[in-house]
Short mmCIF file of C-alpha atoms and ligand atoms in Angstrom, two decimals:
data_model
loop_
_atom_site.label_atom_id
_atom_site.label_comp_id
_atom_site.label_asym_id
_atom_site.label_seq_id
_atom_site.Cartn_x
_atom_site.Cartn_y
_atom_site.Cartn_z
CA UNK Q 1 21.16 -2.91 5.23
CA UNK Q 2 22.78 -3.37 8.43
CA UNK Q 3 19.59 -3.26 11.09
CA UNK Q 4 16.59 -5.04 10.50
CA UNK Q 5 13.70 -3.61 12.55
CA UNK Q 6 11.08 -1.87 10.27
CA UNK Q 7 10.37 -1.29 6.90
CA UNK Q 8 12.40 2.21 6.90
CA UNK Q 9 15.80 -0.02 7.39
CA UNK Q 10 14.78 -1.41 3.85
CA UNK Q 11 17.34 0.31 1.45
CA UNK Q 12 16.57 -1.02 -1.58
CA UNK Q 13 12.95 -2.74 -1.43
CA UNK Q 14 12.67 -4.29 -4.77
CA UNK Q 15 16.43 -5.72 -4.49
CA UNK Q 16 14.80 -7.60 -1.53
CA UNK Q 17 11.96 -8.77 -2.64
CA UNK Q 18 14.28 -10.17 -5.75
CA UNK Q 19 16.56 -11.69 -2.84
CA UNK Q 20 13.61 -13.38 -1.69
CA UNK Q 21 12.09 -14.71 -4.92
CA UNK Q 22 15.43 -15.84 -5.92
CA UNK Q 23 16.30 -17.75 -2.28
CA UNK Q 24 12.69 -19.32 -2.67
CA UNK Q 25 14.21 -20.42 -6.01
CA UNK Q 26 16.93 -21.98 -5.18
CA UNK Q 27 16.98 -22.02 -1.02
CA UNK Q 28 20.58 -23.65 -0.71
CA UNK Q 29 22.31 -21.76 -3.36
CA UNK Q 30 24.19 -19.48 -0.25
CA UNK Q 31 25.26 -22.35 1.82
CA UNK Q 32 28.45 -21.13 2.74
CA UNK Q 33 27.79 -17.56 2.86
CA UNK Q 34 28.29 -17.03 6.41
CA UNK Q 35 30.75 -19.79 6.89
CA UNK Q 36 32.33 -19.28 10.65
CA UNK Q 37 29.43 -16.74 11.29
CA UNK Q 38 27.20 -16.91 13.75
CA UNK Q 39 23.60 -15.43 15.19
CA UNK Q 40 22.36 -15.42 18.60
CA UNK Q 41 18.31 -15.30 18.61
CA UNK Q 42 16.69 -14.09 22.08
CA UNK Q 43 13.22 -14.61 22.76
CA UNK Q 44 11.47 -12.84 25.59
CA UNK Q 45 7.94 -14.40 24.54
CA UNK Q 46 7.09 -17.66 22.74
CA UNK Q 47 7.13 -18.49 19.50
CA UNK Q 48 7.07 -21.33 16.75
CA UNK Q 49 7.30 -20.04 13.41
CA UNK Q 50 10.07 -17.10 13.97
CA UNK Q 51 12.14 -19.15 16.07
CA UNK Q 52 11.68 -22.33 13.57
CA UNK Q 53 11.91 -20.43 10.26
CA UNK Q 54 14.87 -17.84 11.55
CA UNK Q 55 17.02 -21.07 12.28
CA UNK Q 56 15.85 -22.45 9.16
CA UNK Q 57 17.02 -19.38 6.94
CA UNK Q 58 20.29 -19.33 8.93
CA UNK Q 59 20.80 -22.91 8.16
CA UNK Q 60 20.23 -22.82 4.44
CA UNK Q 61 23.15 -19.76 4.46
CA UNK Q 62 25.26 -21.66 6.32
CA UNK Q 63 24.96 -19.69 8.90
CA UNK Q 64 25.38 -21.13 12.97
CA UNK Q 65 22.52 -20.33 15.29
CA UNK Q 66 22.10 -19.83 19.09
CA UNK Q 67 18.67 -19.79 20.52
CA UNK Q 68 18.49 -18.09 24.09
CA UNK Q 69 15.30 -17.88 25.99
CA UNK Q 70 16.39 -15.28 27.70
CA UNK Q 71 13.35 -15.61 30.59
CA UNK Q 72 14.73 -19.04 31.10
CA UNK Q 73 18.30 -19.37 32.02
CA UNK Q 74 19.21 -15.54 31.66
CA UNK Q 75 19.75 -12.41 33.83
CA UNK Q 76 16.71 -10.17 34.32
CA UNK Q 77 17.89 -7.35 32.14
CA UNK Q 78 17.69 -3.33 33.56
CA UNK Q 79 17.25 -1.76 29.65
CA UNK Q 80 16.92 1.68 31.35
CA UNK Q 81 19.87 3.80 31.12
CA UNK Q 82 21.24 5.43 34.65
CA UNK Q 83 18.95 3.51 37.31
CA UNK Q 84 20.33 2.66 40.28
CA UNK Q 85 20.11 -0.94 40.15
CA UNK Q 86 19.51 -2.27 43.75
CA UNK Q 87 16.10 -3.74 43.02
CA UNK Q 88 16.13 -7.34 40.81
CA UNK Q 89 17.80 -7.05 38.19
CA UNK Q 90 21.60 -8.03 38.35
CA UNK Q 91 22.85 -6.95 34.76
CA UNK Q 92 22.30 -3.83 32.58
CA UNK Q 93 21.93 -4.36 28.88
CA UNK Q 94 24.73 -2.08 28.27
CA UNK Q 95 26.99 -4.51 29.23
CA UNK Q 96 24.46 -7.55 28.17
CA UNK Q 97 23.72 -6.54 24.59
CA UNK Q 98 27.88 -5.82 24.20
CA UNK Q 99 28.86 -9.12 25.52
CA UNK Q 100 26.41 -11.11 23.20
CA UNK Q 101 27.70 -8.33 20.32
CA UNK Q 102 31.59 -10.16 21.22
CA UNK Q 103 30.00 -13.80 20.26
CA UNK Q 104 27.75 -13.53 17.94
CA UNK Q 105 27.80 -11.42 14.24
CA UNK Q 106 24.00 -10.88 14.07
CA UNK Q 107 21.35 -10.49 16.76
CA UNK Q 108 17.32 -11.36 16.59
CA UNK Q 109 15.50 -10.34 19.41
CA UNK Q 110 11.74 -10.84 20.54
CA UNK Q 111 10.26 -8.12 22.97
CA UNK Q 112 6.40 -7.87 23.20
CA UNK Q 113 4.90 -5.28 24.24
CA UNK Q 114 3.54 -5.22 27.98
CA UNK Q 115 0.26 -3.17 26.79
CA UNK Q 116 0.11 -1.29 30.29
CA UNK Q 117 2.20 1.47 29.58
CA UNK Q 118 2.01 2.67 25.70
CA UNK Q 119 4.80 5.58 26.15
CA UNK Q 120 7.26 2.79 27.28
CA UNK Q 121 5.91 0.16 24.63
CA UNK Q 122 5.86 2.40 21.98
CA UNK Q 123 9.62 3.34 22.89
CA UNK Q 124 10.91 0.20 21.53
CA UNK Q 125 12.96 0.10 24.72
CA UNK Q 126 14.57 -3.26 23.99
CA UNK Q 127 15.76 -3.19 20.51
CA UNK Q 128 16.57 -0.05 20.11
CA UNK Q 129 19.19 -0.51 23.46
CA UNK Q 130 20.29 -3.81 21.82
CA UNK Q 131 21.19 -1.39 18.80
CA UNK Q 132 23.07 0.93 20.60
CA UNK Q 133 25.04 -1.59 22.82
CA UNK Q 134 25.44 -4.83 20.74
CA UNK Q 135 27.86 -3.04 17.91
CA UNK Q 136 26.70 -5.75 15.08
CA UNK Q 137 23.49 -5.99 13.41
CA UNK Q 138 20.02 -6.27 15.01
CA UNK Q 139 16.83 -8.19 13.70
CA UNK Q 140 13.41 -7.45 15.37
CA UNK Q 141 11.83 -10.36 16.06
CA UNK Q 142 8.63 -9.19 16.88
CA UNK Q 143 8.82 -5.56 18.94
CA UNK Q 144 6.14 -3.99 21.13
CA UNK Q 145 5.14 -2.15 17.68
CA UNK Q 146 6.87 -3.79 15.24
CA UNK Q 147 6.89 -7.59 13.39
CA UNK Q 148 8.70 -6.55 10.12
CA UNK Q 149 9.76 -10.38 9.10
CA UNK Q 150 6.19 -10.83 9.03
CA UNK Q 151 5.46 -8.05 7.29
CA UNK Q 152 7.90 -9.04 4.93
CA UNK Q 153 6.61 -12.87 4.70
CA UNK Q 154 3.03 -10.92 4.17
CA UNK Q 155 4.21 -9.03 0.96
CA UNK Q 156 5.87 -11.93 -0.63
CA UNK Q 157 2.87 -13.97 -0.28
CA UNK Q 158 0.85 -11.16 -1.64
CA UNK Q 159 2.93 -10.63 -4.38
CA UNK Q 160 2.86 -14.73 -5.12
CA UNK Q 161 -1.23 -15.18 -4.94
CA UNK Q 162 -2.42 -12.05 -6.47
CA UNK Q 163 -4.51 -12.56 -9.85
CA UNK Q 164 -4.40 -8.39 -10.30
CA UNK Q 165 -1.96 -5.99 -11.02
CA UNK Q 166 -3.40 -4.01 -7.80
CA UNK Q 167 -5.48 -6.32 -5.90
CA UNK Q 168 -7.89 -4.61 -2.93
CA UNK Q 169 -5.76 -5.83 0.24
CA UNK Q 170 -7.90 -5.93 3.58
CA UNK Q 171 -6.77 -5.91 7.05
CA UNK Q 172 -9.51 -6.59 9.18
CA UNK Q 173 -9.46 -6.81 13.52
CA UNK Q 174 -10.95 -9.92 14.65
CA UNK Q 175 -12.28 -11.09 18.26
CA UNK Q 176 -9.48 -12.58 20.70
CA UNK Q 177 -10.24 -13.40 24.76
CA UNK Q 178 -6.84 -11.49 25.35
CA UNK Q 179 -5.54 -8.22 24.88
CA UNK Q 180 -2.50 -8.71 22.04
CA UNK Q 181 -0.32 -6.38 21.05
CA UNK Q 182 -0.88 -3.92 17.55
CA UNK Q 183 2.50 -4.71 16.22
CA UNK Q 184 0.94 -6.70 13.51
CA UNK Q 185 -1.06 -4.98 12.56
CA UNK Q 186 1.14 -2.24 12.77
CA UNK Q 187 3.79 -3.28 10.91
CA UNK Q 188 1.11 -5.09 7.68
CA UNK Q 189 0.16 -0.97 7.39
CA UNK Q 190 3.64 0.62 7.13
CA UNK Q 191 4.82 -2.06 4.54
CA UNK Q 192 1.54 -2.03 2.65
CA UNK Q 193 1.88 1.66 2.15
CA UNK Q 194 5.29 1.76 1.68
CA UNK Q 195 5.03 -0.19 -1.37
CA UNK Q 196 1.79 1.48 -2.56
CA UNK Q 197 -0.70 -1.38 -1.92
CA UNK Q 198 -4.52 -0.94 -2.16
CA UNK Q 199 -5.01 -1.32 1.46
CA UNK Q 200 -8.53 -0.78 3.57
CA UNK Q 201 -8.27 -1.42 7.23
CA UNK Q 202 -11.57 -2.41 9.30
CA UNK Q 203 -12.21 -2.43 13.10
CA UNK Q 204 -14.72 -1.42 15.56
CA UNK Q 205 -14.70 1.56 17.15
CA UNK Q 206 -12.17 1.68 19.84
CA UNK Q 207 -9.57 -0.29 18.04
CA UNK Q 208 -8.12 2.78 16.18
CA UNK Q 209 -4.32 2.12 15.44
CA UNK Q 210 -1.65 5.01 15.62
CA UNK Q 211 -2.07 7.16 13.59
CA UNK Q 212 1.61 6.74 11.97
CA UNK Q 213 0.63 3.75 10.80
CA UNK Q 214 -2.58 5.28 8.90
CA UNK Q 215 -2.24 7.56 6.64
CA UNK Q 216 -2.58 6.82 3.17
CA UNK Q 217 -5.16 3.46 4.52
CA UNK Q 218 -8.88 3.56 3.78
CA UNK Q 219 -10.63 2.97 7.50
CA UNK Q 220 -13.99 1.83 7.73
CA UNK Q 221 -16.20 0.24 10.77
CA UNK Q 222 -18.16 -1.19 8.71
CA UNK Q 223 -16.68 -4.59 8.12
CA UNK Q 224 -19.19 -6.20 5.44
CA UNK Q 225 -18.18 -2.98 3.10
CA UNK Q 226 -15.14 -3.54 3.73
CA UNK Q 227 -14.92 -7.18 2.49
CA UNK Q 228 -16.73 -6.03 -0.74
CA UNK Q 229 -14.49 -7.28 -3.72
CA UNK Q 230 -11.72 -7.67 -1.48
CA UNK Q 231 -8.95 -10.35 -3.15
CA UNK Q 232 -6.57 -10.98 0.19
CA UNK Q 233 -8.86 -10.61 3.96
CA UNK Q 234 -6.14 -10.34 6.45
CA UNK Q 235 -6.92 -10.48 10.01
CA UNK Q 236 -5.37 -9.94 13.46
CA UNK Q 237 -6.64 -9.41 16.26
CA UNK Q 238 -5.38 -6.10 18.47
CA UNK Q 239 -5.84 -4.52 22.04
CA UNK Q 240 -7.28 -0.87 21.74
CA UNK Q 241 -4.15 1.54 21.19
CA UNK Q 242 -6.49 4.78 22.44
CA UNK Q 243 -7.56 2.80 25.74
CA UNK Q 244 -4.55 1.14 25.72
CA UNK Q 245 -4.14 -2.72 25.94
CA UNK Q 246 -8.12 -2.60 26.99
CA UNK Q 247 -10.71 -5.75 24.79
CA UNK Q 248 -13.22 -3.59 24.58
CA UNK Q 249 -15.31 -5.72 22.49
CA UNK Q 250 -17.35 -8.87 23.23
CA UNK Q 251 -18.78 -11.52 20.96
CA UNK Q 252 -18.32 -13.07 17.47
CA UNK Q 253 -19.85 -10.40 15.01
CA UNK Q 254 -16.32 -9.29 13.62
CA UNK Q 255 -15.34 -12.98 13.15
CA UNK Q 256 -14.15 -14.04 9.17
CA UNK Q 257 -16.70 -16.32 8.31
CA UNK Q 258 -17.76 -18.11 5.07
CA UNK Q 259 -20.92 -15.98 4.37
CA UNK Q 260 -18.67 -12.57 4.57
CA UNK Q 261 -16.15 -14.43 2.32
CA UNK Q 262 -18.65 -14.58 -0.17
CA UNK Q 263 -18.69 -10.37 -0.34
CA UNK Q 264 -15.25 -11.12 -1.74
CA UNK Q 265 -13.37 -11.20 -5.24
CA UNK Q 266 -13.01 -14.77 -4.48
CA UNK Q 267 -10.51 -13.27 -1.62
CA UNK Q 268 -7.63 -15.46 -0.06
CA UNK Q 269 -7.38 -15.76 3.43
CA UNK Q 270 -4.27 -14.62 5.78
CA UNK Q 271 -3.16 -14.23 9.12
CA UNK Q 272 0.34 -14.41 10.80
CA UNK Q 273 -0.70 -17.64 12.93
CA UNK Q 274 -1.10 -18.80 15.93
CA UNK Q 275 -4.85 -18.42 15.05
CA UNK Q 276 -8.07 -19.08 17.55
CA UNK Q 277 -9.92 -21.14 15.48
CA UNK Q 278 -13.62 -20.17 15.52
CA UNK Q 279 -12.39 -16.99 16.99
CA UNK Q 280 -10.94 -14.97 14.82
CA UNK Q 281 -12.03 -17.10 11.77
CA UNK Q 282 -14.36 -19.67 11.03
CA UNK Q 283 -12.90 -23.37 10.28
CA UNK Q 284 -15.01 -23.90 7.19
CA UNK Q 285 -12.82 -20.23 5.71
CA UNK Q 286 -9.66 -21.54 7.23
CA UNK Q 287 -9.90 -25.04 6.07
CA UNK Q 288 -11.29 -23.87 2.53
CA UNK Q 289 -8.97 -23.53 -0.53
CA UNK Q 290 -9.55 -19.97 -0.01
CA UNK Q 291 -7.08 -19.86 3.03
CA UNK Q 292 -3.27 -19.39 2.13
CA UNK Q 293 -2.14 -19.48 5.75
CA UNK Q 294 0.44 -22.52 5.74
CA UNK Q 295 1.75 -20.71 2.33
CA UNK Q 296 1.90 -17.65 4.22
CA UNK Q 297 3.81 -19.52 6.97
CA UNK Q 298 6.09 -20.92 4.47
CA UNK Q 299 7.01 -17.84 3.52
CA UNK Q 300 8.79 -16.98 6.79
CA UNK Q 301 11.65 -18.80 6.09
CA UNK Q 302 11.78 -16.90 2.44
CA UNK Q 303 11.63 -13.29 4.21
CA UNK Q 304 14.21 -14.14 7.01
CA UNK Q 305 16.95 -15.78 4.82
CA UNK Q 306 16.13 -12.75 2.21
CA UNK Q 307 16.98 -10.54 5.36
CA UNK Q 308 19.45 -12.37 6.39
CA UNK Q 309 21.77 -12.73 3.36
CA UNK Q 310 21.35 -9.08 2.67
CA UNK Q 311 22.47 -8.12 5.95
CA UNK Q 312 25.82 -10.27 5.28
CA UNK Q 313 25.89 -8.92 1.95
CA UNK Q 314 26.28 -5.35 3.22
C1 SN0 B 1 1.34 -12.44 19.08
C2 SN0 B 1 0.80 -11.07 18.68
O1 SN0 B 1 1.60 -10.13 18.54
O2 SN0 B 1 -0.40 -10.92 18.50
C3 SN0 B 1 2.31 -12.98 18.05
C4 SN0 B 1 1.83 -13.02 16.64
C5 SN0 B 1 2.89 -13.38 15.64
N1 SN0 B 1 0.23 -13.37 19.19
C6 SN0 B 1 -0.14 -13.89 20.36
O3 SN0 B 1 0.43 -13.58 21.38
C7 SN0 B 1 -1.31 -14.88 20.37
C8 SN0 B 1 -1.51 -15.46 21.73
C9 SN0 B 1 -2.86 -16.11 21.95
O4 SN0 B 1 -3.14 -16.33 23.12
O5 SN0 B 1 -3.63 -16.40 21.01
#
């Protein structure tokens, strides 16, 4: 594997998912894999958990880490290719994502999308110019469509807490004040499917995904039928991808509460975190031995030093 940026740069899928069963084994067993190697992670957007668990994973491999807020303290990267750059922005990531490429072996980067134009989001602009330029391997860290090392996390936890050989997976939209971005979401689908999950997907209308991300999924608006002998509810909120970046939806009727848990198989709870609380799920289902969130969350750390030592294994 040299990039890391969807489920499609996953060569060998059940080699990784050994990788990460056998780092969450024994987590320091690599310590001095990557001796005199280091990774440069730059966030555009905030974070706790990638930024915290990345580092971690890099730690426990021995491997030196560089975190640059790039907003902060950085140029104001052009990522088009042939603009005349006389406007605001004094460096071109040609030269930008090369320079960083010199320093550092690996690269994580954190775009989100902008969810006003969904041609240019949906381009992947930033990471896939990083690619191109940088010359050493490239780790999404969350792209406009994209959050594969939570997708990863997701499947690992799955794979931990289910009771069945093929348990009924759920993704399920939830209310939000803000428009976020479907990369989520997005990303949950294509690694559900690619590893031949039973996976339903529930929204209201409006909040269809891309259709890429679809096929082979059950849809349903109907979220109570949905939840029917479900065994893992995972929700996220998302923007609308048709009306793009609009909340078209108002009020708590999609929220994951206690009295649709009890449609379930006895269901565990998910979601990537942060989490509105009361929001997007009720405290008594987040609070409840139901909820494997903070597992889930531990889990981070599994999937990124799983990625990461089988990048510096290739
Ligand atoms: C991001 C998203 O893509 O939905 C990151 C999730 C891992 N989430 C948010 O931006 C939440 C922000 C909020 O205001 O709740």
């Amino acid at each position: 594997m040299k990039h890391f940026t969807s489920v499609k740069d996953v060569k060998d899928m059940e080699a990784l998912l050994q990788t990460a069963k056998a780092v969450k084994q024994s987590p320091f067993a690599d310590k001095n894999l990557a001796s005199n190697k280091a990774m440069c992670l730059i966030f555009l957007n905030p974070s706790l958990r990638t930024r915290l668990s990345t580092q971690r994973a890099a730690m426990n491999l021995g491997l030196d880490t560089v975190v640059f807020d790039m907003n902060q303290g950085g140029w104001n990267l052009e990522f088009q290719d042939g603009t005349v750059m006389n406007v605001d922005k004094p460096e071109h990531v040609k030269e930008a994502a090369a320079v960083i490429g010199q320093y550092y072996d690996i690269i994580g980067i954190r775009a989100f999308a902008h969810l006003k134009n969904r041609t240019e989001d949906y381009a992947e602009l930033v990471i896939k110019q990083f690619q191109k330029y940088a010359g050493v391997p490239v780790i999404s860290l969350e792209s406009p469509v994209r959050h594969p090392l939570q997708s990863l996390t997701d499947l690992i936890t799955i794979e931990e807490h289910k009771t069945v050989e093929k348990p009924k997976i759920v993704l399920s939209w939830a209310p939000h004040p803000k428009a976020l971005p479907q990369a989520v979401a997005n990303s949950f689908l294509e690694w559900m499917i690619a590893t031949g999950q039973d996976i339903t997907l529930t929204h209201p209308k409006g909040y269809e995904l891309d259709d890429t991300f679809t096929k082979n999924v059950k849809v349903t608006n109907d979220q109570r039928a949905a939840f029917e002998g479900a065994d893992f509810i995972y929700t996220k909120n998302w923007s609308s991808y048709q009306d793009y970046g609009q909340v078209l939806e108002k009020g708590n009727d999609w929220m994951v509460s206690a009295d649709k848990m009890k449609l379930t198989n006895n269901a565990k709870f998910m979601h990537c975190l942060p989490v509105r609380r009361n929001v997007i799920v009720a405290d008594e289902v987040i609070d409840s031995e139901q909820s494997i969130v903070i597992q889930q969350a531990a889990n981070r750390v599994v999937a990124a030093q799983a990625v990461l030592k089988t990048i510096l294994e290739s």
